[in-house]
Coordinates of C-alpha atoms in Angstrom, one line a residue:
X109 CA 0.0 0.0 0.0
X110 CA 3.0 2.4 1.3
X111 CA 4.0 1.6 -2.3
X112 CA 1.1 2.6 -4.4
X113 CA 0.8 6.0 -2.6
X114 CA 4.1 6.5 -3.6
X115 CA 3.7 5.5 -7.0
X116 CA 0.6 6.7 -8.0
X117 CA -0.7 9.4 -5.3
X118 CA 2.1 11.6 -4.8
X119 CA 2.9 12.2 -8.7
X120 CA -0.9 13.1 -8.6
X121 CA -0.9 15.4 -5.8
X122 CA 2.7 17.1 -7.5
X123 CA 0.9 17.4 -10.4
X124 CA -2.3 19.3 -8.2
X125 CA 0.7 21.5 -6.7
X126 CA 2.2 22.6 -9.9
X127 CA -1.5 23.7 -11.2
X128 CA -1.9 27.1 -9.7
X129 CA -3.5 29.4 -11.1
X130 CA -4.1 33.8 -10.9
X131 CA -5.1 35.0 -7.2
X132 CA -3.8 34.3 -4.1
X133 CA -0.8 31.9 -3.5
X134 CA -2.0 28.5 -1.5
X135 CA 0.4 26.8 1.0
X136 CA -0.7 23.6 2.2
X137 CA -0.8 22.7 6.1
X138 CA -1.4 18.6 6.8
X139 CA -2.1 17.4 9.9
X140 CA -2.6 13.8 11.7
X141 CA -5.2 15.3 13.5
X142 CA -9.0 16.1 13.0
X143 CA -10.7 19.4 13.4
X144 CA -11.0 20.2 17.1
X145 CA -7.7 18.1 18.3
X146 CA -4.6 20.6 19.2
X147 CA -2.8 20.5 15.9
X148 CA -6.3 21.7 14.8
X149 CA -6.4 25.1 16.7
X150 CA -2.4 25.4 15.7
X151 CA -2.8 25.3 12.0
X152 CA -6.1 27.4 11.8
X153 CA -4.4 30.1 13.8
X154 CA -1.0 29.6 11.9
X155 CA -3.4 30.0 8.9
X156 CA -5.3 33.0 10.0
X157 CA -1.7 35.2 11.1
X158 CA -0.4 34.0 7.3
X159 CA -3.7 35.4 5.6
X160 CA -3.2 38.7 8.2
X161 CA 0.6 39.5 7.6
X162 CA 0.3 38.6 3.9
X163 CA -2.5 41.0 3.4
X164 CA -4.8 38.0 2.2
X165 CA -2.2 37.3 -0.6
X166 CA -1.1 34.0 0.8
X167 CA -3.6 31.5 2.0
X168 CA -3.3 28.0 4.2
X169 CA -5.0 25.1 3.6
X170 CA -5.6 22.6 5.9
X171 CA -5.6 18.7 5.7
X172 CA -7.1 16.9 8.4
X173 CA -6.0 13.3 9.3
X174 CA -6.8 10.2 6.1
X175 CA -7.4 13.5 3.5
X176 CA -3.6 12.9 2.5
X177 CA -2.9 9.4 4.0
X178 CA -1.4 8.1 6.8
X179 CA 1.0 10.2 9.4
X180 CA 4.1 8.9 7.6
X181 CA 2.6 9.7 4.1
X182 CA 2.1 13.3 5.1
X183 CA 5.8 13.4 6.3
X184 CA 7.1 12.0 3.0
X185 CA 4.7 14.6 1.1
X186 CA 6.0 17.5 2.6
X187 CA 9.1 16.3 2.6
X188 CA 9.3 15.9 -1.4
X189 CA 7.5 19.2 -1.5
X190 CA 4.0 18.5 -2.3
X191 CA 2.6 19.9 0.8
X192 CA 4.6 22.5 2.4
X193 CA 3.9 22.3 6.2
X194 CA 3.0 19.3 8.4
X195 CA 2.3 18.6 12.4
X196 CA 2.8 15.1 13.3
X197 CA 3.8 13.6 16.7
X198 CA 7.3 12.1 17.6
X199 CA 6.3 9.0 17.5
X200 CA 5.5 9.1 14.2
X201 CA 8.7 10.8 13.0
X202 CA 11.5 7.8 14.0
X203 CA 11.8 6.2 10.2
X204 CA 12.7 9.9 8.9
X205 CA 14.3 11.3 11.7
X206 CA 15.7 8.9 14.2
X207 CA 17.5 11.1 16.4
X208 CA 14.3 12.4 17.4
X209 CA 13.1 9.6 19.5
X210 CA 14.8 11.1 22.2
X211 CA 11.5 12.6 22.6
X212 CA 9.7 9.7 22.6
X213 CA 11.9 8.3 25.7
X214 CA 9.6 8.2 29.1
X215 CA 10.4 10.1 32.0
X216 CA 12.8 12.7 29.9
X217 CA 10.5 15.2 29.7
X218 CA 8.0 14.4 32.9
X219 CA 4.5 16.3 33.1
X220 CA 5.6 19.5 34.7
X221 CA 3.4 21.7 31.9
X222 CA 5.8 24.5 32.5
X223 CA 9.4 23.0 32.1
X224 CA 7.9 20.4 28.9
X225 CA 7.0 23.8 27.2
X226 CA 10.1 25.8 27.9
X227 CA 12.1 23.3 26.8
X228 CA 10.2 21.9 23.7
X229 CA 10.0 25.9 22.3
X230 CA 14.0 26.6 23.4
X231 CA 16.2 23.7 24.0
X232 CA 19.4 24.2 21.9
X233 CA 19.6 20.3 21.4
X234 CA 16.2 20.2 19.9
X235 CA 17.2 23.7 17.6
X236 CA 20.4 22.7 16.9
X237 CA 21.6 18.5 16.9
X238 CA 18.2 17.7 16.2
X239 CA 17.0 20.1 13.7
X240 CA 20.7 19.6 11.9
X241 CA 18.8 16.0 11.7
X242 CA 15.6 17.0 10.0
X243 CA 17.6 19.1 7.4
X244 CA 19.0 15.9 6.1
X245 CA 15.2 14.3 4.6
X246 CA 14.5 18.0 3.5
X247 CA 12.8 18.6 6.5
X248 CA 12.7 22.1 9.0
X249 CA 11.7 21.9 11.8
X250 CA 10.1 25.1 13.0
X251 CA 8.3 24.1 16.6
X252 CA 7.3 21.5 18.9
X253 CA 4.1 21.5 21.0
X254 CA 3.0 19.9 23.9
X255 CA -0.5 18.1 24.1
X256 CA -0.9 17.0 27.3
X257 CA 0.4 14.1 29.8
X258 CA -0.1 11.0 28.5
X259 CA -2.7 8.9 30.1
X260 CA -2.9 5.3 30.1
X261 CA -6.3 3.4 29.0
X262 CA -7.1 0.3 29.8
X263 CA -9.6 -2.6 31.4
X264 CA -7.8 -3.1 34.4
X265 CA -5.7 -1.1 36.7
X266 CA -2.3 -1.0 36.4
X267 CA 0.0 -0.2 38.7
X268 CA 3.1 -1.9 38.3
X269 CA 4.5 -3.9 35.4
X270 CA 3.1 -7.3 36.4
X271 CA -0.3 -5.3 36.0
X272 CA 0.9 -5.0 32.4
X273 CA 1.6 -8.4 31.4
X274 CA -0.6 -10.1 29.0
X275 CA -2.0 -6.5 28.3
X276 CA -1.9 -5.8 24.5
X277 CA -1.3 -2.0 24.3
X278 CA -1.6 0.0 20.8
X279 CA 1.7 2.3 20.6
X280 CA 2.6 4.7 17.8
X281 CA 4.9 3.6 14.8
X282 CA 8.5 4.3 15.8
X283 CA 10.7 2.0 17.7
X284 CA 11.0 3.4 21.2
X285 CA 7.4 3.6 21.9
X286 CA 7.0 0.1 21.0
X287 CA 9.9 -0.8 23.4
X288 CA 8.6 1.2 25.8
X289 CA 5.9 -1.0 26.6
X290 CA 7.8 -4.6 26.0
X291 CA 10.0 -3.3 28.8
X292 CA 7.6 -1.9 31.1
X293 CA 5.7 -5.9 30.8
X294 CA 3.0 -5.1 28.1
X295 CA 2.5 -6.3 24.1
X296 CA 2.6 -3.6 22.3
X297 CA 0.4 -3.2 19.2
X298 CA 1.1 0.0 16.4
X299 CA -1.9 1.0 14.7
X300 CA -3.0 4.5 13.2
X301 CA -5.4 6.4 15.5
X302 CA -7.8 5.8 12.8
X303 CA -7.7 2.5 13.8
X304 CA -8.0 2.2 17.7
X305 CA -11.4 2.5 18.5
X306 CA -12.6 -0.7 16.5
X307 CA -9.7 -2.3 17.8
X308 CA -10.4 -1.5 21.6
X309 CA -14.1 -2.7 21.0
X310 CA -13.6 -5.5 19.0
X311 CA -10.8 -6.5 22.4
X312 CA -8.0 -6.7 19.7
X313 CA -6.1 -4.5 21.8
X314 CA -6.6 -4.3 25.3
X315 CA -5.2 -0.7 26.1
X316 CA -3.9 2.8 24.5
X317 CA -1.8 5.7 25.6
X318 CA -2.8 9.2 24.8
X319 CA -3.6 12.5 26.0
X320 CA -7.1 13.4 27.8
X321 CA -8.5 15.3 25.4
X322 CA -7.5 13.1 22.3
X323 CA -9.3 9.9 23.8
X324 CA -12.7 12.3 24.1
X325 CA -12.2 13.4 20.6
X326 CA -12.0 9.8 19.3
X327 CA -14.4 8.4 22.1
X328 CA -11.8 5.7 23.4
X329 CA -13.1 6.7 26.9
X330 CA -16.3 4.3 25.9
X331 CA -14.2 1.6 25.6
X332 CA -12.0 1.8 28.3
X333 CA -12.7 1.3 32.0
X334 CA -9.4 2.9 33.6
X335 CA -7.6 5.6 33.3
X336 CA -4.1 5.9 34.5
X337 CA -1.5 8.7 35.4
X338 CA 1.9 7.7 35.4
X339 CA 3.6 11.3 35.1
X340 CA 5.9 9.7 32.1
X341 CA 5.6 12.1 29.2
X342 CA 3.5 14.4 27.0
X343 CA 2.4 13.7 23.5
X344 CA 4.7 15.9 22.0
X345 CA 3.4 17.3 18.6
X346 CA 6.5 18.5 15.8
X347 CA 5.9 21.5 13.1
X348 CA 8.0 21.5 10.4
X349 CA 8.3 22.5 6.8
X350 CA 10.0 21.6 3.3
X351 CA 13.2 22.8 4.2
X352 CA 14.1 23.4 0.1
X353 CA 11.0 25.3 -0.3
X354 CA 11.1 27.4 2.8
X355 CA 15.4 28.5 1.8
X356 CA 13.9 29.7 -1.6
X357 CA 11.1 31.6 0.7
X358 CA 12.3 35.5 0.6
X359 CA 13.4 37.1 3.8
X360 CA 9.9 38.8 4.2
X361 CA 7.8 35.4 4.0
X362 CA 10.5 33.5 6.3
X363 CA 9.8 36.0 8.7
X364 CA 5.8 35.8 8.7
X365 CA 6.3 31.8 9.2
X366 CA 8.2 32.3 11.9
X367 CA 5.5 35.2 13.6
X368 CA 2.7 32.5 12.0
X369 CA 4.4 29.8 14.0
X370 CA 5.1 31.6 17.6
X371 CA 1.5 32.9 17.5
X372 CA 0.0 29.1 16.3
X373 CA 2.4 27.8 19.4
X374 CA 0.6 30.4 22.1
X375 CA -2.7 29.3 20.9
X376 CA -2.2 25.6 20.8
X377 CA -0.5 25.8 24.3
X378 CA -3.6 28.0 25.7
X379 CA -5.6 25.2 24.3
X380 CA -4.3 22.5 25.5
X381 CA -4.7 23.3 29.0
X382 CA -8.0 24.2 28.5
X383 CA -9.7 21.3 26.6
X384 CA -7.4 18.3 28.6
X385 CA -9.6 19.6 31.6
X386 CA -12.7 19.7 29.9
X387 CA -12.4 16.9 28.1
X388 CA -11.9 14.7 31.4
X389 CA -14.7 16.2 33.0
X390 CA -17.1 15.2 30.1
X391 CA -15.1 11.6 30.4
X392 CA -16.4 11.4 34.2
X393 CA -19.4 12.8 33.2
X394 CA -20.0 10.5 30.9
X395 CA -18.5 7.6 32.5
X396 CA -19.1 7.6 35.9
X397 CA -17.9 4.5 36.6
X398 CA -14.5 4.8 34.7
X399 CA -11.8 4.7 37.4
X400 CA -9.5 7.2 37.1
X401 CA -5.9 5.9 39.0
X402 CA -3.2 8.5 39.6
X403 CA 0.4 6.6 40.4
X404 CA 2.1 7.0 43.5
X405 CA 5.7 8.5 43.1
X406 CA 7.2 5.3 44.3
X407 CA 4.9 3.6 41.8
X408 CA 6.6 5.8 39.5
X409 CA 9.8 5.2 40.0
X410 CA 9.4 1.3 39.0
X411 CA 8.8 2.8 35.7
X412 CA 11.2 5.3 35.7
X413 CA 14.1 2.8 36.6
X414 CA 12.4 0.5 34.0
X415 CA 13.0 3.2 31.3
X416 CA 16.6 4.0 31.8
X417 CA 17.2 0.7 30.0
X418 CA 15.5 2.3 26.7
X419 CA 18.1 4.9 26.7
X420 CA 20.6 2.5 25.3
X421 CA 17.8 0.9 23.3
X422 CA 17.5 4.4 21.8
X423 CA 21.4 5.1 21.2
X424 CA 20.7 1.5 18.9
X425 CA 18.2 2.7 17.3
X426 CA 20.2 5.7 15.9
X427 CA 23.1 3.5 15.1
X428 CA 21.5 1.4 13.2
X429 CA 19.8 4.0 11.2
X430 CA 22.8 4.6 9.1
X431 CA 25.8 3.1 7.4
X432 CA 28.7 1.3 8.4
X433 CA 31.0 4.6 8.2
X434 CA 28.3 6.6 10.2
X435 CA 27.2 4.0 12.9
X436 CA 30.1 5.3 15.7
X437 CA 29.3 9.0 15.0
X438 CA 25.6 8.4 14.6
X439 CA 25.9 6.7 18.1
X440 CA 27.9 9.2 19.8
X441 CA 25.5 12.0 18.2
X442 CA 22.2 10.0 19.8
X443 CA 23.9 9.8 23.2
X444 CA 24.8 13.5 23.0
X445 CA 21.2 14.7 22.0
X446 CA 19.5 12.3 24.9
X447 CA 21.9 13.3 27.7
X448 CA 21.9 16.7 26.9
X449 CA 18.2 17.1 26.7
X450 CA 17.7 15.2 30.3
X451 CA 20.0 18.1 31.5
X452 CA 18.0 20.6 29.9
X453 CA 15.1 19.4 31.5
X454 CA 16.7 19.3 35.1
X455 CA 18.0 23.4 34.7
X456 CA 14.4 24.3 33.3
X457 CA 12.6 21.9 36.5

């Protein structure tokens, strides 16, 4: 299937992008998300500053998730210039950009809203090693948002990782997630979002991890009977561009991205807050006998101990990523990014 799109769908949608006619110039926005979810509020106000600042000459459009395929197929279309900006989460983002599983590691980046933010919008690993990485599949990265802690679902409460065994658990795409839960006692089970729902009812999959307000949105909170805290990580959302496209961008337009994206950032940050709490009280509104379990530090720190193991599982990944002339340097690179981040994270705690 990954085949055909590229075959068949992308020359098509090239072809859609090279048909512009008279009027105002069209940049195209995809998203994994649907209208409503946090990405959501981010392009439409990324869109709304661009049509602002640009006079109404330049206008966004938006693709919501399945209008353009999968999350990797809208990372491979922006990144051979048929669309020119896309928001997808880390987890989706390992087969391009390796390096950036870092992200994707629990317990680097905790729950603490205020440090996750500061250090997602201006941590010189993430704006320099790691966007040095995204330059190298044509990508830019331009900002990462948070979207929330990450809650665990599931029919049973889980407290420790014996809870977890036997426990099939749908993880995103990219290695580290998946390992993730094999170490902390749990099958994981990939699937698109697209996909969860059917498989949590149908008892394909036993459990899910996401943020509050995206299990609302896609109504995974009907078929799930616990909820669970661990204070391991936010979904962390990534903005970037066609890297190409934008260097050919004049100074003028590079600079109404960049006001575009810090105003897109404030809004989806604002908006976060606000719908993770009203989203989980329409959850215990609607499910009032859905058990809501928050883990005890010590609790915690099984996990936590439990994830340290990943970080070498991580510097692998990376290694193996590349070439036999680049493994040692693509190693050394990983291990710098990871241990450099957890540091950021402890000056901005």
């Amino acid at each position: 299937m990954q085949k055909l799109f590229t075959k068949f769908v992308i020359p098509a949608m090239l072809a859609i992008g090279l048909a512009t006619g008279a009027g105002a110039e069209t940049w195209k926005f995809a998203s994994e998300e649907d209208k409503n979810d946090v990405q959501d509020i981010f392009a439409k106000k990324f869109a709304e500053t661009i049509k602002e600042e640009s006079g109404g000459d330049i206008k966004v459009r938006i693709f919501y998730y399945g209008q353009l395929g999968t999350e990797n197929d809208i990372v491979e279309l922006t990144a051979k210039g048929v669309v020119q900006f896309v928001s997808v989460g880390t987890g989706h983002l390992g087969s391009y950009v390796p390096e950036v599983q870092a992200l994707s590691v629990p317990y680097v980046l905790g729950s603490d809203v205020d440090v996750v933010r500061k250090v997602l919008t201006g941590s010189e690993t993430i704006y320099n090693d790691l966007s040095d990485r995204f330059e190298k599949v044509n990508l830019k990265l331009l900002t990462m948002i948070s979207e929330g802690e990450m809650a665990w679902g599931a029919n049973k409460e889980i407290r420790s990782p014996a809870d977890f065994e036997g426990q099939k658990i749908r993880t995103f795409t990219s290695t580290i997630p998946v390992e993730t839960y094999k170490a902390f006692g749990a099958t994981p089970t990939p699937l698109s979002w697209g996909e969860v729902y059917g498989a949590l009812q149908l008892k394909t999959v036993d459990g899910m991890v996401n943020p509050i307000y995206f299990i609302y949105n896609a109504k995974w909170h009907e078929v799930q009977d616990y909820l669970m805290f661990p204070g391991q990580q936010p979904y962390v959302g990534t903005v970037s561009t066609n890297s190409e496209w934008f260097n050919g961008l004049s100074a003028e337009k590079q600079a109404m991205v960049h006001k575009a994206i810090e105003a897109a950032e404030q809004a989806a940050h604002d908006y976060q807050l606000q719908i993770n709490k009203e989203n989980m009280d329409k959850i215990l509104a609607e499910r009032p006998d859905l058990k809501v379990v928050v883990l005890s530090e010590e609790e915690r720190a099984v996990f936590k101990e439990l994830s340290t193991g990943l970080h070498e599982t991580y510097y692998a990944v990376v290694e193996n990523a590349y070439g036999e002339e680049e493994k040692s340097e693509a190693r050394d690179r990983a291990q710098r990014i990871l241990e450099n981040l957890i540091q950021e994270v402890k000056d901005a705690s």
